[in-house]
Coordinates of C-alpha atoms in Angstrom, one line a residue:
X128 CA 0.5 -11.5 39.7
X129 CA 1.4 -14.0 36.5
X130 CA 2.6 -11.8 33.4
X131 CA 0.5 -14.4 31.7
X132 CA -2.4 -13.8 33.7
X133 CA -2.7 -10.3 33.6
X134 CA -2.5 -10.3 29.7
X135 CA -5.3 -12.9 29.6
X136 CA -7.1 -10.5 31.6
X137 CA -6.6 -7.3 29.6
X138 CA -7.4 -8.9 26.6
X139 CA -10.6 -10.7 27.5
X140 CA -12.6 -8.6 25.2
X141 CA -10.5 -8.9 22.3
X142 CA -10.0 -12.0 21.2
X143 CA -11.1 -14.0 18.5
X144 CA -15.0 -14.0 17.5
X145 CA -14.6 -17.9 17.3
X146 CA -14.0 -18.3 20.6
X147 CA -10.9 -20.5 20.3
X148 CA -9.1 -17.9 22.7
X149 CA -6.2 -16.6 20.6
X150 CA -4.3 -14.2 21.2
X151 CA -4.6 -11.9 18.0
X152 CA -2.0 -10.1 19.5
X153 CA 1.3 -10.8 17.4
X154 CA 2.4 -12.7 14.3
X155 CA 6.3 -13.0 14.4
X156 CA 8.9 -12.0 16.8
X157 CA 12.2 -12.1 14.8
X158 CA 15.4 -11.0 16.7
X159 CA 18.6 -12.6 15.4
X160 CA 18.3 -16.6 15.5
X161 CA 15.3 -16.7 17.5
X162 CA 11.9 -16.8 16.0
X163 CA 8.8 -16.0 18.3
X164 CA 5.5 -16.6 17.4
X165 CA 3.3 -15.0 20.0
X166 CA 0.0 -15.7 17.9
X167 CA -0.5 -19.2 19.7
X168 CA -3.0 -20.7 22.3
X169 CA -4.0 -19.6 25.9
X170 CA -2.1 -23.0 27.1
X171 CA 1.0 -21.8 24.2
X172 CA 1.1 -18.5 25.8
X173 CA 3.9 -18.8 29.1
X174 CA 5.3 -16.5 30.9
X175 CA 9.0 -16.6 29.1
X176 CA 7.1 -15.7 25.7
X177 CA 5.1 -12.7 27.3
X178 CA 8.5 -11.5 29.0
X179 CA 10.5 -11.8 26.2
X180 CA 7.7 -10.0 24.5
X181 CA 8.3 -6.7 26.7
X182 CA 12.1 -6.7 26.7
X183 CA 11.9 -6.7 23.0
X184 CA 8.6 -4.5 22.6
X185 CA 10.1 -1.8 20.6
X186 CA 11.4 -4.1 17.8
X187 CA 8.2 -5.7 17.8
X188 CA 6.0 -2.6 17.0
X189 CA 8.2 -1.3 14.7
X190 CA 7.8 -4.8 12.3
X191 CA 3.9 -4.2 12.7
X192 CA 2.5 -2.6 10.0
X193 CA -0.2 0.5 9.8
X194 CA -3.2 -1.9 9.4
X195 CA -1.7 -3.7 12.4
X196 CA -1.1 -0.8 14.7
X197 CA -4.8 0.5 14.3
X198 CA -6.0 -3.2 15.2
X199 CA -4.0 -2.6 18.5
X200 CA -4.6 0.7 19.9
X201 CA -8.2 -1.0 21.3
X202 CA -6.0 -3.8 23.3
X203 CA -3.4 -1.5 24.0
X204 CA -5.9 1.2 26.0
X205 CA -6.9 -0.8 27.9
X206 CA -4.6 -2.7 29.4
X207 CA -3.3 0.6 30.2
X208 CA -6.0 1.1 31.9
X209 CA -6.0 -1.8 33.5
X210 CA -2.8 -1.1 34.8
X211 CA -3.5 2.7 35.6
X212 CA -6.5 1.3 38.2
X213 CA -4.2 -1.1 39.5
X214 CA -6.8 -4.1 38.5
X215 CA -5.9 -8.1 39.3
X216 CA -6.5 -10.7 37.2
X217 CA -10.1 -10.9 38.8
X218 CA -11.0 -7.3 37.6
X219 CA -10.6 -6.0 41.1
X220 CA -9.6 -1.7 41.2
X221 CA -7.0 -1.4 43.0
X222 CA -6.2 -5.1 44.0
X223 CA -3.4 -5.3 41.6
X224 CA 0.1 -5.1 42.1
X225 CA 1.6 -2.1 39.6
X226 CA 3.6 0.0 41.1
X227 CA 3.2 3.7 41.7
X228 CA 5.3 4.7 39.0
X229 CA 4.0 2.1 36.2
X230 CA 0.5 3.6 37.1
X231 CA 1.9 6.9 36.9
X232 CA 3.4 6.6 33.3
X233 CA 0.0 4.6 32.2
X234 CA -2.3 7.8 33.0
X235 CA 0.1 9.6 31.3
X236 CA -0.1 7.6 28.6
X237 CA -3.7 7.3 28.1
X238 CA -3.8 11.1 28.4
X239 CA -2.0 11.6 25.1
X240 CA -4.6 9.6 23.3
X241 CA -6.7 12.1 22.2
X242 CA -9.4 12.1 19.4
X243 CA -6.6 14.0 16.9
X244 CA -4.2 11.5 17.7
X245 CA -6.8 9.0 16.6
X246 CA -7.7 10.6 13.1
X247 CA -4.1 11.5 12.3
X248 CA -3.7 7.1 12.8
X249 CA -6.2 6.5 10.5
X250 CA -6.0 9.4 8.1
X251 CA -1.7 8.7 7.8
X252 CA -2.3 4.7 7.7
X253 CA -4.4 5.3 5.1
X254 CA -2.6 7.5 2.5
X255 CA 0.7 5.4 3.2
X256 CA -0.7 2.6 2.5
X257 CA -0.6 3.9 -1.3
X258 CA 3.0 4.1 -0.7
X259 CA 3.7 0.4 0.1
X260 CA 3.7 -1.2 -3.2
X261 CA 6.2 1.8 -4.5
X262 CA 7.9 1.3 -1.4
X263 CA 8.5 -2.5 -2.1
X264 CA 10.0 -2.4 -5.0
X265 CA 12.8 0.2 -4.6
X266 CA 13.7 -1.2 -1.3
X267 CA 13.9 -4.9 -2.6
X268 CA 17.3 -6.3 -3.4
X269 CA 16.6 -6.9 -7.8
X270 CA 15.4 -3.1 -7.9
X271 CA 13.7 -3.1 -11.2
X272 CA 13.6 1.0 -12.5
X273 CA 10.7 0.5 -14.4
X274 CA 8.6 -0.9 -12.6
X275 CA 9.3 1.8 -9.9
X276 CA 8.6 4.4 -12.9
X277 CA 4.9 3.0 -13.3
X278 CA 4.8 2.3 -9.6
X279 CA 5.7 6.5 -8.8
X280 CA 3.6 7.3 -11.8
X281 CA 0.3 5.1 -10.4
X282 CA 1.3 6.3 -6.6
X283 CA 1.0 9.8 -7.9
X284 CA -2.1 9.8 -9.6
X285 CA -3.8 7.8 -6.7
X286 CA -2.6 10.8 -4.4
X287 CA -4.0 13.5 -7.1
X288 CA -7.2 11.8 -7.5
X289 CA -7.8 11.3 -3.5
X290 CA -6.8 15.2 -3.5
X291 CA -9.5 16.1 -5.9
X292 CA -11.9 14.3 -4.3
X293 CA -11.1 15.2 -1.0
X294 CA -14.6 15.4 0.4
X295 CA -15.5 12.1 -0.1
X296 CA -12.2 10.6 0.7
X297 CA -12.2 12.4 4.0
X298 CA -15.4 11.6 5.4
X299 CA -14.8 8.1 5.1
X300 CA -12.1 8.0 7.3
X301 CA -13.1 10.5 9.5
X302 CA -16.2 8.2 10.1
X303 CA -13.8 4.7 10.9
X304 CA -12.2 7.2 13.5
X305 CA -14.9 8.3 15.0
X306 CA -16.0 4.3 15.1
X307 CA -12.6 3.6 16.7
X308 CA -13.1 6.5 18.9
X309 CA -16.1 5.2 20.2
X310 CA -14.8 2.0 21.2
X311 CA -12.0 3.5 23.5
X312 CA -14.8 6.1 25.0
X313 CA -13.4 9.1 23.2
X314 CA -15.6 12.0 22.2
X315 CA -14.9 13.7 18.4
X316 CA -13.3 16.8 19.4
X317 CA -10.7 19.5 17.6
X318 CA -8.8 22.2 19.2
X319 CA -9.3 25.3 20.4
X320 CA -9.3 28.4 18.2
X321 CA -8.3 31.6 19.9
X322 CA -7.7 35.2 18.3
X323 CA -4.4 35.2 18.3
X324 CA -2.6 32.5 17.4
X325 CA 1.0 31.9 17.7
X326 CA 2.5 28.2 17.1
X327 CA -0.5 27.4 14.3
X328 CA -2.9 28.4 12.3
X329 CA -6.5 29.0 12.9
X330 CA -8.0 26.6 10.2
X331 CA -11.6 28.2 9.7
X332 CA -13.6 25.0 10.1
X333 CA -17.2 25.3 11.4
X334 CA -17.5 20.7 12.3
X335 CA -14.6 18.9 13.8
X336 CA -14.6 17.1 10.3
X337 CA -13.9 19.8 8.2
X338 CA -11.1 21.2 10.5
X339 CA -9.5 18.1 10.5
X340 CA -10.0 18.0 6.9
X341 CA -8.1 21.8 6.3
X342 CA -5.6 20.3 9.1
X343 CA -4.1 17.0 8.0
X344 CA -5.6 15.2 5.2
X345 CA -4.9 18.1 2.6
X346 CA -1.8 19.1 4.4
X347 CA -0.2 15.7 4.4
X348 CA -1.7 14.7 0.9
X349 CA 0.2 18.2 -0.5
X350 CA 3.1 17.5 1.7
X351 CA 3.3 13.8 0.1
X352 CA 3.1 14.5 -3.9
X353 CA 5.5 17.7 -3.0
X354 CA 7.9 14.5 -1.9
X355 CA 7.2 12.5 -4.5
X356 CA 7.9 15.9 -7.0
X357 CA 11.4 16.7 -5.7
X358 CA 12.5 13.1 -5.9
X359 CA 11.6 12.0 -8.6
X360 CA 11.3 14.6 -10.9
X361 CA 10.8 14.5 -14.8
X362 CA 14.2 14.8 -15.9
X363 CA 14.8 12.3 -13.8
X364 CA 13.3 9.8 -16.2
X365 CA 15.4 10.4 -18.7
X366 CA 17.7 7.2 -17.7
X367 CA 14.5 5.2 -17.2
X368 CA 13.9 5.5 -21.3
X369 CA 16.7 3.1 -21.7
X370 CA 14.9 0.1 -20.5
X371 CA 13.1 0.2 -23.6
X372 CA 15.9 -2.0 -25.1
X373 CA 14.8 -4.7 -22.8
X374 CA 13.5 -7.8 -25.4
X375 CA 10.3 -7.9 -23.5
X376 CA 9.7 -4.3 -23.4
X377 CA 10.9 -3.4 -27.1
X378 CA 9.0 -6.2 -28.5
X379 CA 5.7 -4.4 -26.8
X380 CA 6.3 -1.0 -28.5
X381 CA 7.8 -2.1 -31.8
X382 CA 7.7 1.3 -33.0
X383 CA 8.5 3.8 -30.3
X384 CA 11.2 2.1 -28.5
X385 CA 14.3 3.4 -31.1
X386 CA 13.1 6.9 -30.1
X387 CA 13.3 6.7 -26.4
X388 CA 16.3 4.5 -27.3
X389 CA 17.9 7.8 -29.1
X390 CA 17.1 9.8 -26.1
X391 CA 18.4 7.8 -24.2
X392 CA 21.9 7.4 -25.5
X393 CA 21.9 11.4 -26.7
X394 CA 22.1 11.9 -22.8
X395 CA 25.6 9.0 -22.6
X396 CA 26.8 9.7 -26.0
X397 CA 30.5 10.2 -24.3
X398 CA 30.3 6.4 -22.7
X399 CA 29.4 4.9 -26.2
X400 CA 31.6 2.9 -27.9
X401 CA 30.6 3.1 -31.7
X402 CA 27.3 6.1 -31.6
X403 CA 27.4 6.5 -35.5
X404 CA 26.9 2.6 -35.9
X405 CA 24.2 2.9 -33.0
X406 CA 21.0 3.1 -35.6
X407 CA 22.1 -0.2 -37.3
X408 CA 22.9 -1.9 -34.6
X409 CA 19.7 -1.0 -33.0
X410 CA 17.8 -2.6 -35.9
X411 CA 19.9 -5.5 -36.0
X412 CA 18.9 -6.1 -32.5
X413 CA 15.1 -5.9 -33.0
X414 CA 15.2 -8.2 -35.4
X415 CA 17.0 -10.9 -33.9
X416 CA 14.6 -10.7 -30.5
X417 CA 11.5 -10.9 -33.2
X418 CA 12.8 -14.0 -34.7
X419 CA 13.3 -15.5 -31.2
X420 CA 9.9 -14.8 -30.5
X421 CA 8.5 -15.9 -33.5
X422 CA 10.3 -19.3 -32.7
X423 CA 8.8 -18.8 -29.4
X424 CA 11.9 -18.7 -27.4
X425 CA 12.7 -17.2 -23.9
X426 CA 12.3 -13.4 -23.9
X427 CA 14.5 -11.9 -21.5
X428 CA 12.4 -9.3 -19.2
X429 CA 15.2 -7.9 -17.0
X430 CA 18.2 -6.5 -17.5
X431 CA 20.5 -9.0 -15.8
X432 CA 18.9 -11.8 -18.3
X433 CA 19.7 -9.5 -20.9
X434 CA 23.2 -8.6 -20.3
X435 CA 23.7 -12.8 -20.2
X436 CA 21.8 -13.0 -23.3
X437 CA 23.9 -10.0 -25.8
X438 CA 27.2 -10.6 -27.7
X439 CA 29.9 -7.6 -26.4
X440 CA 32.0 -7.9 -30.0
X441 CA 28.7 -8.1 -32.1
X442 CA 27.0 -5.4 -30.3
X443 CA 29.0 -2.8 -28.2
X444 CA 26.8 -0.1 -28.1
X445 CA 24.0 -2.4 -27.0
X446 CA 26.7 -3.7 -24.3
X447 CA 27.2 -0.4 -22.7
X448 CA 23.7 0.9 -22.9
X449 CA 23.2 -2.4 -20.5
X450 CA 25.9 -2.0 -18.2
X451 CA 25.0 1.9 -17.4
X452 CA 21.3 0.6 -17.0
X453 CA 22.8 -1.8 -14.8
X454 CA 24.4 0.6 -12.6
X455 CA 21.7 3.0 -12.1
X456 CA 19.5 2.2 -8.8
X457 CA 16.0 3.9 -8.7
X458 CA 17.2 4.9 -5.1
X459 CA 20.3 4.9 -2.7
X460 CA 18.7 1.9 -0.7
X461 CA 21.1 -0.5 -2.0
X462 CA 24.1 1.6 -1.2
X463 CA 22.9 2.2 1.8
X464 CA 22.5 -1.1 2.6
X465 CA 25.7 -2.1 1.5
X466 CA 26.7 0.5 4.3
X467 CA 24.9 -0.7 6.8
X468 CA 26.5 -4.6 6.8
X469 CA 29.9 -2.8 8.0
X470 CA 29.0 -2.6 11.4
X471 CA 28.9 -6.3 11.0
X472 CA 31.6 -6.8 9.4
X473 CA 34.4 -3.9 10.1
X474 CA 33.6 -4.2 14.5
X475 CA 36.9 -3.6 16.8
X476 CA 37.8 -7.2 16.8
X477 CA 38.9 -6.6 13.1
X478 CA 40.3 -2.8 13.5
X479 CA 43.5 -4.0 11.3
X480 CA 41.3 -5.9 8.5
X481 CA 42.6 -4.7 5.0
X482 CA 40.9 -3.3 1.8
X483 CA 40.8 -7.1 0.0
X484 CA 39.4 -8.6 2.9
X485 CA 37.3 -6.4 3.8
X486 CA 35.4 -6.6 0.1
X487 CA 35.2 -10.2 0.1
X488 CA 33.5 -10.2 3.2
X489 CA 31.1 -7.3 2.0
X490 CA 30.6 -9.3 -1.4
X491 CA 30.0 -12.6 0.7
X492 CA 27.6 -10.9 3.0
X493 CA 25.5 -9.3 0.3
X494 CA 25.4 -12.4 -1.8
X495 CA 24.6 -14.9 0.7
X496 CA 22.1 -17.0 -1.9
X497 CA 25.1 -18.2 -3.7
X498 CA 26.3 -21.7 -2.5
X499 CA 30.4 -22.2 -1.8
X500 CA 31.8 -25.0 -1.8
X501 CA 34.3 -25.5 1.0
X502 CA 36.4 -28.2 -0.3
X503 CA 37.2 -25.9 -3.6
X504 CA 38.0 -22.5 -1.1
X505 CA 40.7 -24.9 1.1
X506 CA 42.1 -25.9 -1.7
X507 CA 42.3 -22.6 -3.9
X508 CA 43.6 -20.9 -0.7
X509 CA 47.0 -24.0 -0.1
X510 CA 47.8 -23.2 -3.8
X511 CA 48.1 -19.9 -3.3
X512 CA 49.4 -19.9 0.1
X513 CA 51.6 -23.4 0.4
X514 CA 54.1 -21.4 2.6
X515 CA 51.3 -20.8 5.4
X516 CA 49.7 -23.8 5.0
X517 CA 50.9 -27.2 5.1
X518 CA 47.6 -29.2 4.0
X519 CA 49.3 -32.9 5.2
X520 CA 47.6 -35.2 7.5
X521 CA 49.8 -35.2 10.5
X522 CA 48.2 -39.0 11.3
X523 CA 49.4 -40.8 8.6
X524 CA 52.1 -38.7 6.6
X525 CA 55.4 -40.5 7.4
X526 CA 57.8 -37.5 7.9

């Protein structure tokens, strides 16, 4: 049987309510140099895209994201069930040709599906999608601290507010599983409860709703601001009160900003250059961003403008206040990151590279957006090197 056929077949129910037979299936395959895009047409979809689909089906659902993976459990049922009759392409039971072992692992699959595994989807998709917009912005490469501070801060309150109205919150999702449970023929259902209970807890729960209620959404809502608590706590923050000598952000808070300011640099008093000149200096520098935005000049709202933008002889303390703000990631994601490129870089075809070479690979890989020009390198590297080099053209030089 045709790989493309059979997937034709166990998505015959599921395609798009427009009828122009799409495949709703994926968006974008990326692996390395090759780009995939298995969203396409009936007469789009060959067999080479569908096989390269399986061999790479683990990188594939790990770029989907929660909304995506809920959309796909319907799909995904049943063409695991599809294969667990042994069906053809003609709908035929047992007409198909799936081997033992493939049916095998499908009925073993389908048997894990159970109506818990259902709500925990929903329920978990749900509460981390709060997460994402916090989770953007201290994974992205310009990590900006405080916007992560008000991102936390609003993450947190969303999570305290679903957790006093947990009620409410709760029965709506537990009704869009119990919809999603109906379309896979899956009865609402909770476990067991015995006397004597070993490996959990017996959740006293009278509806599978409120059990499930007691079980995971106010056990992983508790479990997730506990998270949020011991990593990022309040004194935590203290660093984050130096952004207020951003232009943009002092210029906001005209009156408040010196204090965090003084908090701030109470906490790195060793690093500063000049701390009894700090409070003129301080003024000196509000009033110079007030005049440029009175002349309605570019207000720098990031620290890397700012650093461009400030005079290291005329304001030291300002300097350094900058540079330690500039060094202070809201997470280890960008170290981590810069970990992460070795295996690229430091392989066992380059077991002898040194120290020097091996950081100007590590600063070319992470700043791949800046342009080089070629012409400039070969040259820069015969000047230093003339010895190893000999840049003559052996074509027309007369020796």
């Amino acid at each position: 049987m045709a790989i493309q056929e059979l997937v034709k077949h166990s998505f015959r129910d599921h395609l798009d309510p427009s009828g122009a037979s799409r495949l709703n299936f994926y968006r974008t395959v990326s692996s390395g140099s090759l780009a995939l895009t298995l969203a396409c047409s009936w007469s789009e979809l060959t067999d080479d895209k569908l096989k390269y689909l399986y061999k790479n089906r683990m990188k594939v659902f790990m770029r989907l994201d929660e909304d995506r993976i809920v959309e796909l459990l319907v799909p995904v049922l049943s063409t695991l069930e599809d294969v667990q009759l042994n069906m053809d392409k003609n709908g035929v039971v047992h007409a198909g040709t799936w081997n033992p072992k493939s049916r095998k692992d499908a009925g073993s699959l389908l048997n894990t599906v159970t109506f818990g595994f259902i709500v925990t989807l929903v329920i978990v998709k749900y509460i981390l999608n709060f997460t994402r917009p916090a989770t953007v912005t201290l994974q992205s490469e310009e990590m900006d601290i405080l916007k992560a501070e008000q991102e936390i801060d609003t993450l947190r309150n969303a999570l305290k507010d679903m957790q006093t109205n947990i009620k409410g919150h709760h029965h709506r999702l537990f009704e869009e599983a119990v919809q999603l449970a109906e379309k896979v023929g899956i009865q609402p259902s909770r476990s067991r409860i015995v006397q004597r209970q070993i490996f959990r807890s017996n959740y006293p729960a009278s509806t599978p709703e409120a059990y499930y209620r007691i079980h995971l959404t106010q056990v992983f809502l508790d479990h997730s601001l506990q998270k949020l608590q011991s990593r990022f706590p309040p004194e935590a923050y203290v660093c984050f009160k130096g952004f207020s000598i951003v232009p943009s952000v002092l210029l906001k808070a005209p009156s408040t900003w010196k204090a965090q300011i003084q908090e701030f640099c109470h906490h790195y008093a060793r690093d500063l250059p000049n701390v009894v000149g700090l409070p003129a200096e301080l003024d000196l520098w509000q009033r110079i961003w007030t005049e440029k935005k009175a002349k309605a000049e570019d207000i720098p709202e990031k620290i890397a403008s700012t650093l461009k933008s400030v005079d290291p002889a005329s304001f030291p303390d300002v300097f350094t206040i900058l540079q330690i703000l500039a060094t202070i990631p809201g997470t280890s994601c960008s170290c981590e990151r810069s970990i992460s490129c070795l295996r690229y870089l430091k392989n066992y075809l380059r077991g002898t590279m040194g120290e020097e070479r091996l950081n100007g690979l590590a600063i070319m890989h992470a700043h791949r957006d800046i342009p080089l020009d070629l012409d400039e390198i070969i040259d820069l590297f015969a000047s230093l090197h003339p010895r190893r080099m000999r840049m003559a053209n052996i074509l027309c030089s007369d020796d």
